[in-house]
Amino acid sequence: MFDFFFDTADIDYIRDVWSKLESTVDKRHVRGITTNPNAFYKIDQNHLVEWEQKLPELCALVTEIRGDDKGIVYVQVPSSEITPDGALAYAKHISQFNDGSTKLGLKIPPFQPILEIVDSLNEIMETNVTGLADAGTALSCLSYGVKYISLIPGRMEEQGVDAKAHVSFTNRRKSDDSEIIAGSMRTLEGLRWVVEYGTVPTIGTRVWALILADDFNLADLLDYNNLDMGGDRFAPFNTQVNRQLSLDFFQQMDDCGSTCYRDWQGR
C-alpha cells in the first residue's frame, strides 16, 4: 500500500472520507495532511489567528487517525515574497500551533533566498519545497539539502506538459534520502501513475469525490509495482509553460494568503 496525504484543511470532510476508508486502509499509510493558503481560503479561514486555531485541530485529527506521533501537518508560508528573516520568524511562531503529538512542517517556495536558509528552517520545522513544475528546478532544490519536494503533475498535465517525464527524471536523479510528493492531482489515472512512479501523493477533495463516486477501493493499489521508468539521459524540456505553471501556483497562493500575510506583518 502506498502512503498518502489528505490535501484539505476541512476536518469534517477528512473525517467523513476516513470513515469510509479505515476498514480497508492501514492507518500507518496516512502520512498526514497538507495545507496551503488556498486550502484555508476554501474553508473561509483567512486570518492568521484562524490558521493558528485550525492547525492544532488538524494535528489532533492526524494523531487520532494514526494513533501515534509519527504524522505531520504541512502549513505553507502565507506569501512567496516572504524574506528569509521573515520565514524564520514565521516558522518559529507557527510551529507552536500543534497538538503536542503530530508535528507541523513548513512548505516553502523554490526561490534561492529561502533555499539558502533551509538548514536553519529545518531546525525549527521540517521543510517541503512546493509548487514545482519541472525537473530542473526540483533537482536544484534538492542540491540545497532539501529532503521533500512537491511537484504539481496534475496542473502540468492540464497544460499539456509531460509530467511523467519530469517526475521520472527527478526520481531517477534524486538521492535516496529525498522524497517526491505529488500534489494537485486531478484524476484517478493521475493518482495511479504518480504512485507507480514512486511518489507520495496528496489527495484532495476532487479526487476523493472520484474515488468514492466510483466505489474505487484505495487498497486496489496494494499490489502496485514501481515502474522501471527508464527515460532519457537528459532532462526533459523546460519551457515557459513550466515556468508559468509555478508562477501561477504562487500567485494563487499569495492571493489566498494575503489576509494572513497582512496579519503577520502587522502583528
Coordinates of C-alpha atoms in Angstrom, one line a residue:
M1 CA 0.0 0.0 0.0
F2 CA 1.2 3.5 -0.8
D3 CA 1.5 6.4 1.7
F4 CA -0.6 9.5 1.0
F5 CA -1.6 12.8 2.5
F6 CA -5.1 14.3 2.8
D7 CA -4.9 17.5 0.9
T8 CA -7.5 19.7 2.5
A9 CA -8.0 21.7 5.7
D10 CA -11.6 20.6 6.0
I11 CA -11.7 18.5 9.2
D12 CA -15.3 17.3 8.7
Y13 CA -14.5 16.2 5.1
I14 CA -11.4 14.2 6.2
R15 CA -13.4 12.5 9.0
D16 CA -16.1 11.5 6.5
V17 CA -13.6 10.1 4.0
W18 CA -11.6 8.3 6.6
S19 CA -14.8 6.7 8.0
K20 CA -15.2 5.1 4.6
L21 CA -11.5 4.0 4.3
E22 CA -10.5 2.9 7.7
S23 CA -11.7 -0.7 7.3
T24 CA -9.5 -1.3 4.3
V25 CA -6.6 1.1 4.6
D26 CA -3.9 0.7 7.2
K27 CA -3.8 4.0 9.2
R28 CA 0.0 4.0 9.1
H29 CA -0.2 4.8 5.4
V30 CA -1.8 8.2 6.2
R31 CA 1.3 10.4 6.3
G32 CA -0.8 13.4 7.5
I33 CA -2.4 16.5 6.0
T34 CA -1.1 19.1 3.6
T35 CA -2.5 22.6 3.6
N36 CA -1.7 25.8 1.8
P37 CA -3.3 29.3 1.7
N38 CA -5.8 28.0 -0.9
A39 CA -6.9 25.2 1.4
F40 CA -7.6 27.6 4.2
Y41 CA -9.4 30.0 1.8
K42 CA -11.7 27.2 0.8
I43 CA -12.9 26.8 4.3
D44 CA -13.1 30.6 4.9
Q45 CA -10.2 30.7 7.3
N46 CA -8.2 33.6 6.0
H47 CA -6.8 35.4 9.1
L48 CA -3.6 34.4 10.9
V49 CA -5.5 33.7 14.1
E50 CA -7.8 31.3 12.3
W51 CA -4.8 29.4 11.0
E52 CA -3.4 29.3 14.5
Q53 CA -6.7 27.9 15.8
K54 CA -7.1 25.4 12.9
L55 CA -3.6 23.9 12.9
P56 CA -3.8 22.2 16.3
E57 CA -7.2 20.7 15.3
L58 CA -5.7 19.3 12.1
C59 CA -2.7 17.9 14.1
A60 CA -5.1 16.3 16.6
L61 CA -7.0 14.7 13.7
V62 CA -3.8 13.1 12.3
T63 CA -2.9 11.9 15.8
E64 CA -6.4 10.4 16.1
I65 CA -6.3 8.7 12.7
R66 CA -2.8 7.3 13.1
G67 CA -2.8 6.7 16.8
D68 CA 0.8 7.8 17.2
D69 CA 3.1 10.8 17.0
K70 CA 4.6 9.9 13.5
G71 CA 2.3 12.1 11.4
I72 CA 2.7 15.6 10.1
V73 CA 0.6 18.6 9.0
Y74 CA 2.2 20.9 6.5
V75 CA 1.4 24.6 6.6
Q76 CA 2.7 27.0 3.9
V77 CA 4.3 30.4 4.3
P78 CA 1.5 32.9 3.6
S79 CA 3.4 34.6 0.8
S80 CA 6.1 33.5 -1.6
E81 CA 7.5 37.0 -1.3
I82 CA 8.4 36.5 2.4
T83 CA 12.0 37.3 3.3
P84 CA 14.4 34.8 4.7
D85 CA 14.3 36.6 8.1
G86 CA 10.5 36.6 7.8
A87 CA 10.4 32.9 7.0
L88 CA 12.5 32.1 10.0
A89 CA 10.3 34.2 12.3
Y90 CA 7.2 32.7 10.8
A91 CA 8.5 29.2 11.3
K92 CA 9.3 29.9 15.0
H93 CA 5.9 31.3 15.5
I94 CA 3.6 28.9 13.6
S95 CA 5.5 25.7 14.8
Q96 CA 3.9 26.2 18.2
F97 CA 0.4 25.5 17.0
N98 CA 0.3 21.7 17.1
D99 CA -1.4 19.3 19.4
G100 CA 1.7 18.2 21.3
S101 CA 1.9 14.9 19.3
T102 CA 1.7 15.4 15.5
K103 CA 4.3 17.8 14.3
L104 CA 4.0 20.7 11.9
G105 CA 6.0 21.0 8.7
L106 CA 6.6 24.1 6.6
K107 CA 6.0 24.4 2.8
I108 CA 8.3 26.9 1.2
P109 CA 8.7 28.3 -2.4
P110 CA 11.7 27.2 -4.6
F111 CA 13.4 30.6 -4.5
Q112 CA 17.1 30.9 -3.8
P113 CA 17.0 33.3 -0.8
I114 CA 14.7 30.9 1.1
L115 CA 16.6 27.8 0.0
E116 CA 19.7 29.2 1.4
I117 CA 18.3 29.1 4.9
V118 CA 16.8 25.6 4.6
D119 CA 19.2 24.2 7.2
S120 CA 18.1 26.9 9.7
L121 CA 14.4 26.3 8.9
N122 CA 14.8 22.5 9.3
E123 CA 16.0 23.1 12.9
I124 CA 12.5 24.6 13.6
M125 CA 10.2 22.7 11.2
E126 CA 10.7 20.0 8.5
T127 CA 10.6 21.8 5.1
N128 CA 9.0 20.8 1.9
V129 CA 9.6 22.8 -1.3
T130 CA 6.3 23.2 -3.1
G131 CA 4.9 24.4 -6.4
L132 CA 7.5 22.7 -8.7
A133 CA 6.6 22.2 -12.3
D134 CA 9.9 21.0 -13.8
A135 CA 12.7 18.5 -13.1
G136 CA 15.5 21.1 -13.3
T137 CA 14.1 23.3 -10.5
A138 CA 13.2 20.3 -8.4
L139 CA 16.7 18.9 -8.6
S140 CA 18.2 22.3 -7.9
C141 CA 16.1 22.5 -4.7
L142 CA 17.5 19.1 -3.6
S143 CA 21.0 20.4 -4.1
Y144 CA 20.3 22.7 -1.0
G145 CA 19.8 19.6 1.1
V146 CA 16.0 19.7 1.0
K147 CA 14.5 16.3 1.7
Y148 CA 11.0 16.8 0.4
I149 CA 9.9 18.4 -2.8
S150 CA 6.4 18.8 -4.1
L151 CA 5.8 18.6 -7.9
I152 CA 2.3 19.5 -9.3
P153 CA 1.8 16.9 -12.0
G154 CA -2.0 17.4 -12.2
R155 CA -1.6 21.0 -13.1
M156 CA 1.2 20.1 -15.5
E157 CA -0.9 17.6 -17.4
E158 CA -3.8 20.1 -17.7
Q159 CA -1.4 22.4 -19.7
G160 CA 0.0 19.6 -21.9
V161 CA 3.3 19.2 -20.0
D162 CA 4.8 15.7 -20.0
A163 CA 4.5 15.4 -16.2
K164 CA 5.6 11.8 -16.3
A165 CA 8.9 12.7 -17.9
H166 CA 9.7 15.4 -15.3
V167 CA 8.6 13.1 -12.3
S168 CA 10.6 10.2 -13.8
F169 CA 13.8 12.2 -14.3
T170 CA 13.6 13.8 -10.9
N171 CA 13.0 10.4 -9.2
R172 CA 16.0 8.8 -11.0
R173 CA 18.4 11.6 -10.2
K174 CA 17.4 12.4 -6.6
S175 CA 19.3 11.0 -3.7
D176 CA 17.9 8.0 -1.8
D177 CA 17.2 10.1 1.3
S178 CA 15.0 12.6 -0.5
E179 CA 11.4 12.2 -1.4
I180 CA 8.9 13.5 -4.0
I181 CA 5.4 14.5 -3.0
A182 CA 2.9 14.7 -5.9
G183 CA 0.3 17.3 -5.5
S184 CA -2.6 18.9 -7.4
M185 CA -3.9 15.5 -8.6
R186 CA -6.9 15.7 -10.9
T187 CA -7.8 12.2 -11.9
L188 CA -7.8 8.6 -10.7
E189 CA -5.4 7.7 -13.5
G190 CA -3.1 10.5 -12.4
L191 CA -3.2 9.2 -8.8
R192 CA -2.4 5.7 -10.1
W193 CA 0.6 6.7 -12.1
V194 CA 2.2 9.0 -9.5
V195 CA 2.1 6.1 -7.1
E196 CA 3.6 3.8 -9.7
Y197 CA 6.3 6.4 -10.3
G198 CA 7.3 6.2 -6.6
T199 CA 6.0 9.5 -5.3
V200 CA 3.8 10.2 -2.2
P201 CA 0.5 11.7 -3.5
T202 CA -1.6 14.4 -1.8
I203 CA -5.2 13.6 -2.4
G204 CA -7.7 16.5 -2.4
T205 CA -11.5 16.7 -2.5
R206 CA -11.6 16.4 -6.3
V207 CA -10.0 13.0 -6.4
W208 CA -11.7 11.8 -3.2
A209 CA -15.0 12.5 -4.9
L210 CA -14.0 10.4 -7.8
I211 CA -12.8 7.6 -5.6
L212 CA -16.0 7.5 -3.6
A213 CA -18.3 8.0 -6.6
D214 CA -16.7 5.1 -8.5
D215 CA -16.6 2.9 -5.4
F216 CA -12.8 2.8 -6.1
N217 CA -11.0 0.8 -3.5
L218 CA -7.9 2.6 -2.5
A219 CA -6.5 -0.8 -1.4
D220 CA -6.7 -1.9 -5.1
L221 CA -3.2 -0.3 -5.3
L222 CA -1.9 -2.7 -2.7
D223 CA -0.3 -4.7 -5.5
Y224 CA 1.1 -1.8 -7.4
N225 CA 4.6 -2.1 -8.7
N226 CA 7.1 0.8 -9.1
L227 CA 7.6 1.1 -12.8
D228 CA 11.0 0.8 -14.4
M229 CA 10.8 4.4 -15.6
G230 CA 13.7 4.3 -18.0
G231 CA 13.8 7.6 -19.7
D232 CA 16.1 9.9 -21.5
R233 CA 19.7 10.6 -20.3
F234 CA 18.9 14.3 -20.5
A235 CA 16.4 16.3 -18.5
P236 CA 13.0 16.9 -20.2
F237 CA 12.4 20.2 -21.9
N238 CA 11.6 23.1 -19.5
T239 CA 9.5 25.6 -21.4
Q240 CA 7.8 28.9 -20.5
V241 CA 4.7 26.7 -19.8
N242 CA 6.5 25.0 -16.9
R243 CA 7.7 28.4 -15.5
Q244 CA 4.3 29.9 -15.8
L245 CA 2.7 27.0 -14.0
S246 CA 4.8 27.7 -11.0
L247 CA 4.3 31.4 -11.2
D248 CA 0.5 30.9 -11.4
F249 CA 0.6 28.5 -8.5
F250 CA 2.4 31.0 -6.2
Q251 CA 0.2 33.9 -7.5
Q252 CA -2.9 31.9 -6.4
M253 CA -1.3 31.0 -3.1
D254 CA -0.3 34.6 -2.5
D255 CA -3.7 35.9 -3.3
C256 CA -5.4 33.4 -1.0
G257 CA -2.8 34.1 1.8
S258 CA -2.8 37.8 1.5
T259 CA -5.0 38.4 4.6
C260 CA -3.0 36.1 6.8
Y261 CA 0.2 37.7 5.5
R262 CA -1.0 41.2 6.3
D263 CA -2.0 40.0 9.8
W264 CA 1.5 38.5 10.1
Q265 CA 3.2 41.7 9.0
G266 CA 1.1 43.9 11.3
R267 CA 1.2 41.7 14.4

